[in-house]
Tab-separated table of C-alpha atoms in Angstrom:
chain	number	residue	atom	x	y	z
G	18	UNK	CA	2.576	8.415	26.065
G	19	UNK	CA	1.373	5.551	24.538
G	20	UNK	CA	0.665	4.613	20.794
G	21	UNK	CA	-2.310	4.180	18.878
G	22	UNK	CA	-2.479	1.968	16.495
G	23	UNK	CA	-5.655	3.924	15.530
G	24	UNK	CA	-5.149	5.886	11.475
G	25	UNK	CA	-4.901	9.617	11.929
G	26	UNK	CA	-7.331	9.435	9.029
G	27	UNK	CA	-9.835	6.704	9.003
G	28	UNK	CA	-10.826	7.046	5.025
G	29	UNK	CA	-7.158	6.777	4.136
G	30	UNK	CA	-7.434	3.188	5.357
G	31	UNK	CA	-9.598	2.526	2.408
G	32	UNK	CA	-7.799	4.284	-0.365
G	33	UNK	CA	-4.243	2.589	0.790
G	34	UNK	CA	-5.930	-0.622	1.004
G	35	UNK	CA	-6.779	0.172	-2.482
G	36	UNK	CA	-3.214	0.925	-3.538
G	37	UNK	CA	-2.087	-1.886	-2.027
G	38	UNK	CA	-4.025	-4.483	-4.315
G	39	UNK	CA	-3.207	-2.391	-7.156
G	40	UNK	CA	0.095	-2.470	-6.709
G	41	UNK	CA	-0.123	-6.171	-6.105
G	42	UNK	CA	-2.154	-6.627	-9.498
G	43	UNK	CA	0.879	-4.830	-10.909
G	44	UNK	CA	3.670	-7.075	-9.252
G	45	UNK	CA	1.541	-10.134	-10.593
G	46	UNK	CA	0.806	-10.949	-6.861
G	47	UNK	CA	-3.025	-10.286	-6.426
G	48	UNK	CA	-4.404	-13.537	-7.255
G	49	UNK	CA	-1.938	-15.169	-4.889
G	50	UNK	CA	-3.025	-12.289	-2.322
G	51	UNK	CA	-6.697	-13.077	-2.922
G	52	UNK	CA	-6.659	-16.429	-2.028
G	53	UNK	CA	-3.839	-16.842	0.361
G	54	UNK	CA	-3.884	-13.668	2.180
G	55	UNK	CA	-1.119	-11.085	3.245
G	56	UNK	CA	-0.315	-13.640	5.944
G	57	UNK	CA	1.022	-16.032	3.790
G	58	UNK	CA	3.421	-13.435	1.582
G	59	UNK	CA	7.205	-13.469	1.476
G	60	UNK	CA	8.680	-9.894	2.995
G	61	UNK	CA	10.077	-9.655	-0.100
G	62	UNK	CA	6.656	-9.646	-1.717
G	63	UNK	CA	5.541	-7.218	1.130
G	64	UNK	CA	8.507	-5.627	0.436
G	65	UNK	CA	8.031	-4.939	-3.057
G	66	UNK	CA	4.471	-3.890	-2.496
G	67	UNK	CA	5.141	-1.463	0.183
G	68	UNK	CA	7.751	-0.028	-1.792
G	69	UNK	CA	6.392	0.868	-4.659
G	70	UNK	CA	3.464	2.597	-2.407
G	71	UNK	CA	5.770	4.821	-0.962
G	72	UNK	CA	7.207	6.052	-4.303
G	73	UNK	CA	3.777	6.526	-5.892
G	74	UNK	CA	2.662	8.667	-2.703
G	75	UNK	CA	5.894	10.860	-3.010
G	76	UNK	CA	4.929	11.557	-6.835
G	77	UNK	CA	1.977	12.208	-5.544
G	78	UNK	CA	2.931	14.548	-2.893
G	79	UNK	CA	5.829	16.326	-5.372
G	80	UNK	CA	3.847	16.596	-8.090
G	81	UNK	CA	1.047	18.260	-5.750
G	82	UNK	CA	3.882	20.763	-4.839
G	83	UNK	CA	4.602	22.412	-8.825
């Protein structure tokens, strides 16, 4: 069966999008992000970024859970 690259949820899109700068802003990447692009990040910028989105949506998800 083949893959869609398709979300599951097409208004989560937005909201990680969201995250995603946010976290950036956080990191002290955004600007760099803003003008350059995600194209032109290090993985370990990615890295970071992506990172630090999964741990804020499993506090999410665990503190959803109490």
């Amino acid at each position: 069966m083949a893959r869609s690259n398709k979300p599951v949820n097409p208004t989560s899109e937005n909201a990680l999008d969201r995250m995603k700068f946010e976290v950036a802003s956080e990191l002290g990447i955004a600007e760099r992000v803003r003008s350059s692009g995600w194209s032109t990040m290090t993985s370990a910028d990615c890295g970071r970024v992506g990172g630090q989105m999964v741990r804020r949506m499993i506090e999410q998800y665990e503190s959803t859970l109490k």
